[in-house]
Short mmCIF file of C-alpha atoms in Angstrom, two decimals:
data_model
loop_
_atom_site.label_atom_id
_atom_site.label_comp_id
_atom_site.label_asym_id
_atom_site.label_seq_id
_atom_site.Cartn_x
_atom_site.Cartn_y
_atom_site.Cartn_z
CA UNK A 1 56.18 47.30 -56.34
CA UNK A 2 58.12 50.56 -56.18
CA UNK A 3 57.72 53.84 -54.25
CA UNK A 4 57.26 55.67 -57.62
CA UNK A 5 54.24 53.34 -58.53
CA UNK A 6 52.67 54.30 -55.21
CA UNK A 7 53.15 58.01 -55.96
CA UNK A 8 51.51 57.40 -59.40
CA UNK A 9 48.42 55.88 -57.69
CA UNK A 10 48.13 58.75 -55.24
CA UNK A 11 48.43 61.34 -58.06
CA UNK A 12 45.81 59.54 -60.19
CA UNK A 13 43.34 59.66 -57.31
CA UNK A 14 44.06 63.40 -56.66
CA UNK A 15 43.57 64.31 -60.32
CA UNK A 16 40.65 61.89 -60.98
CA UNK A 17 42.26 61.26 -64.38
CA UNK A 18 45.15 59.27 -65.73
CA UNK A 19 45.68 61.82 -68.40
CA UNK A 20 45.98 64.76 -65.97
CA UNK A 21 48.10 62.74 -63.52
CA UNK A 22 50.56 61.92 -66.34
CA UNK A 23 50.75 65.60 -67.32
CA UNK A 24 51.40 66.76 -63.80
CA UNK A 25 54.10 64.10 -63.25
CA UNK A 26 55.74 64.78 -66.61
CA UNK A 27 55.38 61.25 -68.04
CA UNK A 28 53.43 59.90 -70.94
CA UNK A 29 49.96 58.58 -70.46
CA UNK A 30 50.85 55.17 -71.84
CA UNK A 31 53.77 54.84 -69.43
CA UNK A 32 51.53 55.76 -66.51
CA UNK A 33 48.82 53.30 -67.60
CA UNK A 34 51.42 50.60 -67.96
CA UNK A 35 52.81 51.22 -64.46
CA UNK A 36 49.22 50.98 -63.12
CA UNK A 37 48.45 47.73 -64.92
CA UNK A 38 51.79 46.27 -63.71
CA UNK A 39 50.92 47.03 -60.16
CA UNK A 40 47.41 45.63 -60.50
CA UNK A 41 48.81 42.45 -62.07
CA UNK A 42 51.39 42.05 -59.31
CA UNK A 43 48.78 42.09 -56.54
CA UNK A 44 45.94 40.51 -58.52
CA UNK A 45 43.53 43.41 -57.86
CA UNK A 46 41.75 46.01 -59.69
CA UNK A 47 42.46 49.53 -58.29
CA UNK A 48 40.15 51.63 -60.51
CA UNK A 49 36.83 51.46 -62.28
CA UNK A 50 37.35 52.81 -65.74
CA UNK A 51 34.31 54.39 -67.51
CA UNK A 52 33.70 56.86 -70.26
CA UNK A 53 33.29 59.60 -67.58
CA UNK A 54 36.62 58.86 -65.95
CA UNK A 55 37.98 56.65 -63.20
CA UNK A 56 37.09 55.94 -59.61
CA UNK A 57 38.54 53.73 -56.82
CA UNK A 58 37.23 50.22 -56.41
CA UNK A 59 36.76 48.93 -52.78
CA UNK A 60 40.22 47.25 -53.05
CA UNK A 61 41.63 50.40 -54.46
CA UNK A 62 40.35 52.43 -51.54
CA UNK A 63 42.06 50.10 -49.05
CA UNK A 64 45.24 50.00 -51.17
CA UNK A 65 45.34 53.72 -51.26
CA UNK A 66 45.33 54.03 -47.49
CA UNK A 67 48.37 51.81 -47.21
CA UNK A 68 50.09 53.63 -50.10
CA UNK A 69 49.66 57.01 -48.41
CA UNK A 70 51.12 55.67 -45.15
CA UNK A 71 54.17 54.31 -46.99
CA UNK A 72 54.78 57.54 -48.91
CA UNK A 73 54.41 59.67 -45.68
CA UNK A 74 56.89 57.44 -43.91
CA UNK A 75 59.22 57.62 -46.86
CA UNK A 76 59.10 61.43 -46.72
CA UNK A 77 59.89 61.39 -43.03
CA UNK A 78 62.82 59.12 -43.70
CA UNK A 79 64.15 61.42 -46.43
CA UNK A 80 63.69 64.43 -44.20
CA UNK A 81 65.68 62.78 -41.34
CA UNK A 82 68.57 61.44 -43.32
CA UNK A 83 69.02 63.57 -46.47
CA UNK A 84 68.85 67.38 -46.42
CA UNK A 85 66.73 67.81 -43.31
CA UNK A 86 64.14 69.82 -45.31
CA UNK A 87 60.69 69.54 -43.81
CA UNK A 88 58.18 67.56 -45.89
CA UNK A 89 55.60 69.61 -47.76
CA UNK A 90 52.40 69.92 -45.75
CA UNK A 91 49.36 68.63 -47.60
CA UNK A 92 45.67 69.24 -46.88
CA UNK A 93 42.53 69.01 -49.03
CA UNK A 94 39.00 69.98 -47.91
CA UNK A 95 35.75 69.86 -49.77
CA UNK A 96 32.84 71.92 -48.49
CA UNK A 97 29.45 73.33 -49.11
CA UNK A 98 29.50 77.15 -49.53
CA UNK A 99 30.22 78.15 -45.95
CA UNK A 100 32.19 81.30 -45.12
CA UNK A 101 33.29 79.84 -41.76
CA UNK A 102 34.81 76.87 -43.58
CA UNK A 103 36.88 79.25 -45.71
CA UNK A 104 37.78 81.40 -42.69
CA UNK A 105 39.01 78.31 -40.79
CA UNK A 106 41.18 77.37 -43.75
CA UNK A 107 42.73 80.87 -43.68
CA UNK A 108 43.34 80.60 -40.04
CA UNK A 109 44.95 77.20 -40.48
CA UNK A 110 47.40 78.43 -43.16
CA UNK A 111 48.24 81.47 -41.11
CA UNK A 112 49.25 79.44 -38.09
CA UNK A 113 51.25 76.60 -39.64
CA UNK A 114 55.02 76.75 -39.42
CA UNK A 115 56.31 75.23 -42.60
CA UNK A 116 58.36 76.43 -45.60
CA UNK A 117 56.26 74.45 -48.11
CA UNK A 118 52.67 73.36 -48.36
CA UNK A 119 50.10 72.36 -50.90
CA UNK A 120 46.54 72.88 -49.73
CA UNK A 121 43.33 72.57 -51.66
CA UNK A 122 39.90 74.04 -50.67
CA UNK A 123 36.96 72.99 -52.90
CA UNK A 124 33.65 74.81 -52.49
CA UNK A 125 31.57 72.33 -54.43
CA UNK A 126 28.27 70.39 -54.76
CA UNK A 127 27.02 68.14 -52.05
CA UNK A 128 27.36 64.83 -53.91
CA UNK A 129 30.81 65.85 -55.14
CA UNK A 130 31.93 66.39 -51.53
CA UNK A 131 30.95 62.80 -50.64
CA UNK A 132 32.80 61.57 -53.74
CA UNK A 133 35.82 63.63 -53.01
CA UNK A 134 36.18 62.20 -49.50
CA UNK A 135 35.28 58.63 -50.56
CA UNK A 136 38.02 58.73 -53.27
CA UNK A 137 40.57 60.45 -51.01
CA UNK A 138 40.65 63.60 -53.11
CA UNK A 139 39.88 65.28 -49.86
CA UNK A 140 40.37 64.15 -46.37
CA UNK A 141 37.51 66.14 -44.87
CA UNK A 142 34.16 67.27 -46.27
CA UNK A 143 31.77 69.93 -44.76
CA UNK A 144 28.05 69.58 -45.12
CA UNK A 145 24.77 69.58 -43.06
CA UNK A 146 22.03 67.27 -42.10
CA UNK A 147 18.33 68.24 -41.62
CA UNK A 148 15.19 66.31 -40.78
CA UNK A 149 14.51 66.13 -44.53
CA UNK A 150 17.89 64.89 -45.91
CA UNK A 151 19.37 62.98 -42.89
CA UNK A 152 18.22 59.44 -43.77
CA UNK A 153 19.24 59.76 -47.46
CA UNK A 154 22.63 61.23 -46.76
CA UNK A 155 23.42 58.79 -43.96
CA UNK A 156 22.61 55.83 -46.27
CA UNK A 157 24.87 57.28 -48.90
CA UNK A 158 27.71 57.92 -46.46
CA UNK A 159 27.42 54.30 -45.18
CA UNK A 160 27.65 52.94 -48.73
CA UNK A 161 30.91 54.95 -49.17
CA UNK A 162 32.37 54.01 -45.77
CA UNK A 163 32.26 57.51 -44.48
CA UNK A 164 31.28 58.92 -41.01
CA UNK A 165 29.45 62.12 -40.26
CA UNK A 166 30.77 63.97 -37.18
CA UNK A 167 28.56 66.81 -36.01
CA UNK A 168 29.98 70.23 -35.19
CA UNK A 169 26.99 72.41 -34.29
CA UNK A 170 23.25 72.83 -34.68
CA UNK A 171 21.75 76.05 -36.00
CA UNK A 172 18.34 77.44 -36.56
CA UNK A 173 17.87 78.48 -40.25
CA UNK A 174 18.49 82.16 -41.17
CA UNK A 175 18.34 84.08 -44.42
CA UNK A 176 21.17 86.16 -45.95
CA UNK A 177 19.89 89.29 -47.51
CA UNK A 178 21.41 92.67 -48.49
CA UNK A 179 21.81 95.19 -45.66
CA UNK A 180 19.67 97.56 -47.86
CA UNK A 181 16.97 94.93 -48.17
CA UNK A 182 13.44 96.12 -47.08
CA UNK A 183 13.35 93.28 -44.59
CA UNK A 184 16.91 93.78 -43.25
CA UNK A 185 15.78 95.42 -39.95
CA UNK A 186 13.32 92.67 -39.07
CA UNK A 187 14.03 90.60 -36.04
CA UNK A 188 12.86 87.54 -37.99
CA UNK A 189 11.11 86.74 -41.30
CA UNK A 190 8.78 84.07 -42.72
CA UNK A 191 8.81 82.50 -46.14
CA UNK A 192 5.58 84.42 -46.80
CA UNK A 193 7.46 87.67 -46.11
CA UNK A 194 10.00 86.64 -48.77
CA UNK A 195 7.54 85.38 -51.37
CA UNK A 196 8.02 88.32 -53.82
CA UNK A 197 11.85 88.32 -53.66
CA UNK A 198 14.19 86.03 -55.73
CA UNK A 199 15.30 82.88 -53.94
CA UNK A 200 18.96 82.08 -54.63
CA UNK A 201 20.25 78.52 -54.40
CA UNK A 202 23.41 76.71 -55.38
CA UNK A 203 22.93 74.40 -58.32
CA UNK A 204 23.75 70.73 -57.78
CA UNK A 205 24.46 69.58 -61.39
CA UNK A 206 23.62 66.00 -62.30
CA UNK A 207 22.55 65.17 -58.67
CA UNK A 208 20.12 68.07 -58.41
CA UNK A 209 17.82 66.25 -55.94
CA UNK A 210 16.12 68.07 -53.11
CA UNK A 211 18.09 65.86 -50.73
CA UNK A 212 21.38 67.37 -51.95
CA UNK A 213 20.32 70.95 -51.73
CA UNK A 214 22.54 73.30 -49.72
CA UNK A 215 19.44 75.31 -48.67
CA UNK A 216 17.16 73.90 -46.06
CA UNK A 217 13.45 73.84 -46.82
CA UNK A 218 14.37 72.91 -50.40
CA UNK A 219 10.88 71.64 -51.21
CA UNK A 220 9.11 74.90 -50.29
CA UNK A 221 7.59 76.59 -53.40
CA UNK A 222 9.18 79.80 -54.65
CA UNK A 223 7.79 82.18 -57.28
CA UNK A 224 11.25 83.27 -58.32
CA UNK A 225 14.37 81.11 -58.20
CA UNK A 226 17.92 81.71 -59.43
CA UNK A 227 20.49 78.88 -59.38
CA UNK A 228 24.17 79.89 -59.05
CA UNK A 229 27.42 77.98 -58.85
CA UNK A 230 29.60 80.12 -56.57
CA UNK A 231 29.29 82.18 -53.41
CA UNK A 232 30.57 85.48 -54.89
CA UNK A 233 27.83 85.47 -57.60
CA UNK A 234 25.15 84.62 -54.96
CA UNK A 235 26.21 87.56 -52.83
CA UNK A 236 26.24 89.88 -55.79
CA UNK A 237 22.69 88.87 -56.66
CA UNK A 238 21.53 89.25 -53.05
CA UNK A 239 22.62 92.86 -53.29
CA UNK A 240 21.67 93.63 -56.86
CA UNK A 241 18.22 91.96 -56.92
CA UNK A 242 17.20 92.02 -53.25
CA UNK A 243 17.33 88.21 -53.27
CA UNK A 244 17.74 85.84 -50.32
CA UNK A 245 19.19 82.50 -49.52
CA UNK A 246 18.59 80.17 -46.57
CA UNK A 247 21.58 79.17 -44.48
CA UNK A 248 23.04 78.59 -41.00
CA UNK A 249 23.33 82.32 -40.32
CA UNK A 250 27.11 82.50 -39.70
CA UNK A 251 28.68 85.46 -41.48
CA UNK A 252 32.21 86.80 -41.46
CA UNK A 253 32.57 90.47 -42.12
CA UNK A 254 36.32 90.12 -42.92
CA UNK A 255 35.55 87.80 -45.86
CA UNK A 256 31.99 88.95 -46.82
CA UNK A 257 32.01 92.70 -45.97
CA UNK A 258 29.12 94.55 -44.34
CA UNK A 259 26.74 94.50 -47.32
CA UNK A 260 25.13 91.19 -46.28
CA UNK A 261 23.11 90.59 -43.07
CA UNK A 262 21.70 87.40 -41.45
CA UNK A 263 18.10 87.38 -40.31
CA UNK A 264 16.42 84.52 -38.39
CA UNK A 265 13.78 82.51 -40.34
CA UNK A 266 10.55 81.45 -38.57
CA UNK A 267 10.55 77.63 -38.91
CA UNK A 268 10.71 74.46 -36.85
CA UNK A 269 13.49 73.04 -39.01
CA UNK A 270 17.07 72.75 -37.94
CA UNK A 271 20.50 72.37 -39.50
CA UNK A 272 23.17 70.13 -38.04
CA UNK A 273 26.46 71.09 -39.68
CA UNK A 274 29.41 68.60 -39.40
CA UNK A 275 32.25 67.09 -41.29
CA UNK A 276 32.60 63.75 -43.07
CA UNK A 277 35.66 61.58 -43.20
CA UNK A 278 36.67 57.92 -43.71
CA UNK A 279 35.24 55.57 -41.10
CA UNK A 280 38.17 53.29 -41.46
CA UNK A 281 41.32 55.54 -41.22
CA UNK A 282 42.29 58.27 -38.74
CA UNK A 283 42.57 61.87 -39.90
CA UNK A 284 46.04 63.34 -40.47
CA UNK A 285 47.39 65.86 -37.94
CA UNK A 286 46.93 68.75 -40.33
CA UNK A 287 43.30 67.85 -40.93
CA UNK A 288 42.73 67.65 -37.15
CA UNK A 289 44.17 71.12 -36.94
CA UNK A 290 41.77 72.33 -39.55
CA UNK A 291 38.83 70.86 -37.59
CA UNK A 292 40.22 72.59 -34.45
CA UNK A 293 40.13 75.91 -36.31
CA UNK A 294 36.51 75.19 -37.28
CA UNK A 295 35.58 74.60 -33.69
CA UNK A 296 37.19 77.87 -32.53
CA UNK A 297 35.17 79.88 -35.05
CA UNK A 298 31.91 78.03 -34.18
CA UNK A 299 32.49 78.79 -30.43
CA UNK A 300 33.27 82.44 -31.20
CA UNK A 301 29.85 82.64 -32.98
CA UNK A 302 28.16 81.49 -29.77
CA UNK A 303 27.32 77.92 -30.75
CA UNK A 304 27.92 74.79 -28.72
CA UNK A 305 30.15 72.10 -30.13
CA UNK A 306 28.13 68.88 -30.39
CA UNK A 307 29.54 65.61 -28.97
CA UNK A 308 31.00 63.10 -31.38
CA UNK A 309 28.74 60.22 -30.29
CA UNK A 310 28.00 57.88 -33.17
CA UNK A 311 31.41 58.36 -34.92
#
């Protein structure tokens, strides 16, 4: 086993593809595949499932990866101490549902770190892909929510992937609408009030189950529905079509401007927003710093940070 082989494994997981990993590491795909097979043969384990859709870590591969990351991190510290003294590049990857506060916390994290080099990744993506990203170590932290409707299903899925859900805060559902919307001045609205306006929802791809919806009350009927894939498009449609979406209610004017407002929605439902991470391995210091930034923003919005009982 060599340090380079461990770096190969980490890069394959980050890319989700041997072909892309080989391209980024400037080696041929056959050479990378051979190095992978040699490592698997040496330890008598299978690190990846190989399918027509790509590759994913096996249970043995997940455990192996955790040790590989520790070795590489220690190697970087050793190089930093005894070679040129250059600080190691800071790494952080987060996958999240489409929350402005998650982006804002990411901005604050990068603004506060003191390092010459870093490589950060922020993925606003689908619910199931968030779980896959964290399970396969493409991201260390994932941001999503539980509700009365989806909690049992998501908890089961997280348990199967050896992931823990750590709650951050609980919120009553709100709707985002244009500041020029006819209902924008209301103190609160009902689904009946919104019936004639387009409902905007983030599409979930292959796993387009109600349980994976980013919008609470996903099973409620809507006369008009538009599915979108990114937050910018959704906000444009909120303004252009007097549409609405259902959310936690946290807005950031620095990132979203003043064209969108948040209005409480009359319902007995609740949203418990939190982060997911491996239930076997501790978070890195940089990921803990990101979570600290999340908590600061949540407190600034007037929410209470929930205890981490059950972690």
